[in-house]
Amino acid sequence: MRIGELARRCGVNVETLRYYERQGLLRDPRRGSQGHRDYGEEDLRRVRFIRQAKELGFTLKEIRRLLDLRLTSEGRCAKARRLAEAKIEAIDQTLRRLQRFRKALEILVARCEENEHDGGCAILDAVDAAGSD
Amino acid sequence: MRIGELARRCGVNVETLRYYERQGLLRDPRRGSQGHRDYGEEDLRRVRFIRQAKELGFTLKEIRRLLDLRLTSEGRCAKARRLAEAKIEAIDQTLRRLQRFRKALEILVARCEENEHDGGCAILDAVDAAGSD
DNA sequence: CTTGACTCCGGACCTAGGTACGGAGTGTAG
DNA sequence: CTACACTCCGTACCTAGGTCCGGAGTCAAG
């Protein structure tokens, strides 16, 4: 498929794909007759992965390192494993923080329902309440 | 406390605090004798909240809206509630995606342990495996 | 009374991650 | 044949979120 189709199917724009290529996140694909890039399904998965990871807060550099992981040798396996374990750690921390934040928001909603009008900074008070238990 | 102390205690730098002030995330505090900003504990909570929220992926604009929420009237309560509920929704989606990503990483680690050397893109294969179940 | 540590302010600068622009080639439909 | 859609490439531009710089004032310590 050509770049326009890939872009459409991934919900990004063409310039972004060319940008990802320059950043080393996408290989320079084989070119068709007119020098047009010709992509396959693998590239589709790749781009979708990139978008997903980006939304989860990974930088393009981190994403690139993840995409570059290969399990072709003992050494590479070990390296991949180390990186993956580190990312799992980081994700776990984010999950915990996000849960706590979520709890604060629920407390906030509950207070809204109680309709106790209070002049403080609602979100900070809610965060405090979420933390103390 | 003065700006330097606040910065130190929050792990950000002084310029950042002035920047937050310009962006409306921090009020312009009362000034001491030499025109120096004088902050209280409330500001400490505020800045810590901002950093936390930022790490979780919120933009400064979103954070500002959260900080501005007050429960001082029926109308404001309703508005706060709507915003909080929307954020909870968004967080839930992120939590789900993060869990799925985490699972992919665990699959990757497991494959590293099995030591089956395979030339594909390890992370994409792992994501696929995580998705199909 | 100088030196160092803070502070003030405004404005310039920086990185990440795109987005837009402009000129040129090609392919298909009307 | 002309129009429109798509592609190529390189460069310029944009936003978010800071970070740094320089000149000036103030205080406490040596």
Coordinates of C-alpha atoms (C1' of nucleotides) in Angstrom, one line a residue:
Chain A
M1 CA 0.0 0.0 0.0
R2 CA 1.1 3.6 -0.5
I3 CA 1.8 6.2 2.1
G4 CA -1.6 7.8 1.8
E5 CA -3.4 4.6 2.5
L6 CA -1.2 3.7 5.4
A7 CA -1.8 7.1 6.9
R8 CA -5.5 6.9 6.5
R9 CA -5.7 3.4 8.0
C10 CA -3.6 4.5 11.0
G11 CA -5.3 7.9 11.5
V12 CA -2.1 9.9 11.1
N13 CA -1.1 12.1 8.3
V14 CA 1.4 11.5 5.6
E15 CA 3.9 14.0 6.9
T16 CA 3.9 12.2 10.2
L17 CA 4.9 8.9 8.5
R18 CA 7.7 10.6 6.7
Y19 CA 8.7 12.1 10.0
Y20 CA 8.7 8.7 11.7
E21 CA 10.9 7.4 8.9
R22 CA 13.4 10.2 9.4
Q23 CA 13.4 9.4 13.1
G24 CA 14.2 5.8 12.4
L25 CA 10.8 4.4 13.6
L26 CA 9.9 3.2 10.2
R27 CA 12.4 1.7 7.8
D28 CA 12.6 3.3 4.4
P29 CA 10.4 0.8 2.5
R30 CA 11.0 -0.5 -1.0
R31 CA 10.0 1.9 -3.6
G32 CA 7.5 1.2 -6.3
S33 CA 7.7 2.2 -10.0
Q34 CA 7.5 6.0 -9.4
G35 CA 9.8 6.0 -6.4
H36 CA 6.7 5.7 -4.2
R37 CA 7.0 4.1 -0.9
D38 CA 5.3 0.7 -0.8
Y39 CA 4.2 -0.5 2.7
G40 CA 2.9 -3.9 3.9
E41 CA 0.8 -5.1 6.8
E42 CA 3.8 -5.2 9.1
D43 CA 4.1 -1.4 8.7
L44 CA 0.5 -1.0 9.6
R45 CA 1.1 -2.9 12.9
R46 CA 4.2 -0.9 13.5
V47 CA 2.5 2.5 13.1
R48 CA -0.4 1.5 15.2
F49 CA 1.9 0.4 17.9
I50 CA 3.7 3.7 17.7
R51 CA 0.5 5.6 18.1
Q52 CA -0.7 3.5 21.0
A53 CA 2.6 3.7 22.8
K54 CA 2.7 7.4 22.3
E55 CA -0.7 7.9 23.8
L56 CA 0.5 5.9 26.8
G57 CA 3.2 8.5 27.3
F58 CA 6.3 6.8 25.7
T59 CA 8.6 9.1 23.8
L60 CA 9.5 8.3 20.2
K61 CA 13.0 7.4 21.3
E62 CA 11.7 4.8 23.8
I63 CA 9.3 3.4 21.2
R64 CA 12.2 3.1 18.8
R65 CA 14.2 1.1 21.3
L66 CA 11.2 -1.2 21.8
L67 CA 10.7 -1.7 18.1
D68 CA 14.4 -2.5 17.7
L69 CA 14.4 -5.4 20.1
R70 CA 15.2 -8.7 18.4
L71 CA 15.5 -12.1 20.1
T72 CA 18.1 -13.4 17.7
S73 CA 20.8 -14.2 20.1
E74 CA 21.4 -14.9 23.8
G75 CA 22.8 -11.4 24.2
R76 CA 19.9 -9.7 22.5
C77 CA 17.4 -11.7 24.5
A78 CA 19.0 -10.6 27.7
K79 CA 19.0 -7.0 26.7
A80 CA 15.4 -7.2 25.6
R81 CA 14.5 -8.8 28.8
R82 CA 16.2 -6.1 30.9
L83 CA 14.4 -3.3 28.9
A84 CA 11.0 -5.0 29.2
E85 CA 11.4 -5.6 32.9
A86 CA 12.3 -1.9 33.4
K87 CA 9.3 -0.8 31.4
I88 CA 7.0 -3.1 33.4
E89 CA 8.3 -1.5 36.6
A90 CA 7.6 1.9 35.2
I91 CA 4.1 0.9 34.1
D92 CA 3.4 -0.5 37.5
Q93 CA 4.2 2.8 39.1
T94 CA 2.1 4.7 36.6
L95 CA -0.8 2.3 37.2
R96 CA -0.6 2.9 40.9
R97 CA -0.5 6.7 40.5
L98 CA -3.3 6.6 38.0
Q99 CA -5.4 4.5 40.4
R100 CA -4.8 7.0 43.2
F101 CA -5.7 9.9 40.9
R102 CA -8.8 8.1 39.9
K103 CA -9.7 7.7 43.5
A104 CA -9.3 11.4 44.1
L105 CA -11.6 12.1 41.2
E106 CA -14.2 9.7 42.6
I107 CA -14.0 11.5 46.0
L108 CA -14.5 14.7 44.1
V109 CA -17.6 13.4 42.4
A110 CA -19.0 12.1 45.7
R111 CA -18.5 15.6 47.2
C112 CA -20.3 17.1 44.3
E113 CA -23.2 14.8 45.0
E114 CA -23.3 15.7 48.7
N115 CA -23.5 19.3 47.6
E116 CA -21.6 20.6 50.5
H117 CA -20.4 23.9 49.2
D118 CA -16.9 24.5 50.2
G119 CA -14.5 27.1 48.9
G120 CA -11.2 25.2 48.9
C121 CA -9.4 23.9 45.9
A122 CA -11.6 20.9 45.3
I123 CA -9.0 18.7 43.5
L124 CA -6.3 19.2 46.0
D125 CA -8.6 18.4 48.9
A126 CA -9.8 15.3 47.1
V127 CA -6.2 14.2 46.5
D128 CA -5.5 14.6 50.1
A129 CA -8.5 12.6 51.1
A130 CA -7.5 9.9 48.6
G131 CA -4.0 9.7 50.0
S132 CA -4.9 9.4 53.6
D133 CA -6.1 5.8 53.7
Chain B
M1 CA 8.8 30.4 51.9
R2 CA 10.5 32.0 48.9
I3 CA 10.5 30.7 45.4
G4 CA 13.9 29.0 45.7
E5 CA 12.8 26.9 48.6
L6 CA 9.5 26.0 47.0
A7 CA 11.4 25.0 43.9
R8 CA 13.8 22.8 45.9
R9 CA 11.0 21.1 47.9
C10 CA 9.1 20.3 44.7
G11 CA 12.1 19.3 42.6
V12 CA 11.5 21.8 39.9
N13 CA 13.4 24.9 39.1
V14 CA 12.6 28.5 39.8
E15 CA 12.0 29.4 36.2
T16 CA 9.4 26.7 36.0
L17 CA 7.5 28.1 38.9
R18 CA 7.5 31.5 37.3
Y19 CA 6.4 29.9 34.1
Y20 CA 3.5 28.2 35.9
E21 CA 2.5 31.5 37.3
R22 CA 2.4 33.0 33.9
Q23 CA 0.3 30.1 32.7
G24 CA -2.2 30.7 35.5
L25 CA -1.5 27.5 37.4
L26 CA -0.1 29.4 40.3
R27 CA -1.6 32.6 41.6
D28 CA 0.7 35.5 41.9
P29 CA 1.5 35.3 45.7
R30 CA 1.7 38.1 48.1
R31 CA 5.0 39.8 47.9
G32 CA 7.4 40.2 50.9
S33 CA 9.5 43.2 51.7
Q34 CA 11.7 43.2 48.6
G35 CA 9.0 42.3 46.2
H36 CA 9.9 38.6 46.6
R37 CA 7.2 36.0 46.2
D38 CA 6.1 34.5 49.5
Y39 CA 4.5 31.0 49.3
G40 CA 2.7 28.9 51.8
E41 CA 2.0 25.1 52.2
E42 CA -1.0 25.3 49.9
D43 CA 1.3 26.3 47.1
L44 CA 3.5 23.3 47.8
R45 CA 0.6 20.9 47.5
R46 CA -0.4 22.7 44.3
V47 CA 3.0 22.4 42.6
R48 CA 3.3 18.8 43.7
F49 CA -0.1 18.1 42.2
I50 CA 0.9 19.8 39.0
R51 CA 4.0 17.6 38.7
Q52 CA 2.2 14.5 39.5
A53 CA -0.6 15.2 37.0
K54 CA 1.9 16.1 34.3
E55 CA 3.7 12.8 34.8
L56 CA 0.4 11.1 34.3
G57 CA 0.1 12.7 31.0
F58 CA -2.2 15.7 31.7
T59 CA -1.5 18.9 29.9
L60 CA -1.0 22.1 31.8
K61 CA -4.3 23.3 30.4
E62 CA -6.1 20.3 31.8
I63 CA -4.4 20.6 35.1
R64 CA -5.4 24.2 35.3
R65 CA -9.0 23.4 34.8
L66 CA -8.8 20.8 37.5
L67 CA -7.2 23.2 39.9
D68 CA -9.8 25.8 39.2
L69 CA -12.7 23.6 40.2
R70 CA -14.6 24.9 43.2
L71 CA -17.7 23.5 44.9
T72 CA -19.1 26.8 45.9
S73 CA -22.4 26.6 44.2
E74 CA -24.8 24.1 42.7
G75 CA -23.7 25.1 39.2
R76 CA -20.0 24.8 39.9
C77 CA -20.5 21.4 41.6
A78 CA -22.3 20.1 38.5
K79 CA -19.6 21.4 36.3
A80 CA -16.9 19.9 38.5
R81 CA -18.7 16.6 38.5
R82 CA -18.9 16.5 34.8
L83 CA -15.3 17.2 34.4
A84 CA -14.3 14.6 37.0
E85 CA -16.4 11.9 35.5
A86 CA -14.9 12.6 32.1
K87 CA -11.4 12.3 33.5
I88 CA -12.3 9.0 35.2
E89 CA -13.5 7.6 31.9
A90 CA -10.3 8.7 30.2
I91 CA -8.2 7.2 33.1
D92 CA -10.1 3.9 32.8
Q93 CA -9.2 3.7 29.2
T94 CA -5.6 4.4 29.8
L95 CA -5.6 1.9 32.6
R96 CA -6.9 -0.8 30.3
R97 CA -4.4 0.1 27.6
L98 CA -1.5 0.1 30.0
Q99 CA -2.5 -3.3 31.3
R100 CA -2.5 -4.6 27.9
F101 CA 0.8 -3.1 27.2
R102 CA 2.1 -4.6 30.4
K103 CA 0.9 -8.0 29.4
A104 CA 2.8 -7.7 26.1
L105 CA 5.9 -6.9 27.9
E106 CA 5.5 -9.9 30.1
I107 CA 5.0 -12.1 27.1
L108 CA 8.2 -10.6 25.8
V109 CA 10.1 -11.4 29.0
A110 CA 8.7 -15.0 28.9
R111 CA 10.0 -15.4 25.4
C112 CA 13.4 -14.2 26.3
E113 CA 13.5 -16.8 29.0
E114 CA 12.5 -19.5 26.6
N115 CA 15.4 -18.4 24.5
E116 CA 13.7 -19.3 21.2
H117 CA 15.7 -17.1 18.9
D118 CA 13.3 -15.5 16.5
G119 CA 14.0 -12.8 14.0
G120 CA 10.7 -10.9 14.0
C121 CA 10.0 -7.6 15.7
A122 CA 9.8 -8.9 19.3
I123 CA 7.5 -6.2 20.7
L124 CA 5.0 -6.3 17.8
D125 CA 4.8 -10.1 18.1
A126 CA 4.3 -9.8 21.8
V127 CA 1.5 -7.2 21.4
D128 CA -0.2 -9.5 19.0
A129 CA 0.0 -12.4 21.4
A130 CA -1.3 -10.2 24.2
G131 CA -4.2 -9.1 22.2
S132 CA -5.4 -12.5 21.0
D133 CA -6.9 -13.8 24.2
Chain C
dC1 C1' 33.1 46.7 51.8
dT2 C1' 33.4 43.0 48.8
dT3 C1' 31.6 38.5 47.7
dG4 C1' 28.1 35.1 47.2
dA5 C1' 23.4 33.6 47.3
dC6 C1' 18.9 35.0 46.4
dT7 C1' 15.5 37.5 44.1
dC8 C1' 13.3 40.4 40.3
dC9 C1' 12.0 40.9 35.2
dG10 C1' 11.8 40.4 30.2
dG11 C1' 13.2 38.1 26.4
dA12 C1' 15.8 34.7 23.8
dC13 C1' 16.5 30.0 23.3
dC14 C1' 15.7 24.9 23.3
dT15 C1' 13.6 20.0 22.5
dA16 C1' 9.9 17.0 21.1
dG17 C1' 6.7 16.0 18.0
dG18 C1' 4.7 17.1 14.5
dT19 C1' 2.3 20.2 10.4
dA20 C1' 2.4 23.1 6.4
dC21 C1' 4.3 24.8 2.1
dG22 C1' 6.0 24.8 -2.5
dG23 C1' 7.7 23.0 -6.7
dA24 C1' 7.8 19.0 -9.6
dG25 C1' 6.5 14.3 -11.5
dT26 C1' 2.9 10.7 -12.7
dG27 C1' -1.8 8.3 -13.4
dT28 C1' -6.5 8.1 -13.9
dA29 C1' -11.2 10.0 -15.0
dG30 C1' -14.0 12.9 -17.6
Chain D
dC1 C1' -6.2 17.3 -23.2
dT2 C1' -7.1 19.0 -18.7
dA3 C1' -8.1 18.3 -13.9
dC4 C1' -7.5 16.2 -9.9
dA5 C1' -5.4 13.1 -6.8
dC6 C1' -1.4 11.3 -5.2
dT7 C1' 3.5 11.1 -4.6
dC8 C1' 8.3 12.9 -4.0
dC9 C1' 11.7 16.1 -1.4
dG10 C1' 13.4 19.7 1.4
dT11 C1' 12.7 23.4 4.4
dA12 C1' 10.1 26.4 7.2
dC13 C1' 6.9 26.8 10.7
dC14 C1' 4.1 25.7 14.9
dT15 C1' 2.8 24.3 20.0
dA16 C1' 3.9 22.7 24.6
dG17 C1' 6.7 23.0 28.2
dG18 C1' 10.2 24.5 29.8
dT19 C1' 15.3 26.6 30.4
dC20 C1' 18.8 30.1 30.2
dC21 C1' 20.6 34.8 30.1
dG22 C1' 21.7 39.4 31.5
dG23 C1' 21.2 43.4 34.2
dA24 C1' 19.8 45.1 38.6
dG25 C1' 18.6 45.2 43.6
dT26 C1' 19.2 43.2 48.5
dC27 C1' 21.0 40.7 52.3
dA28 C1' 24.3 38.1 55.4
dA29 C1' 28.9 36.5 56.1
dG30 C1' 33.8 37.1 56.1

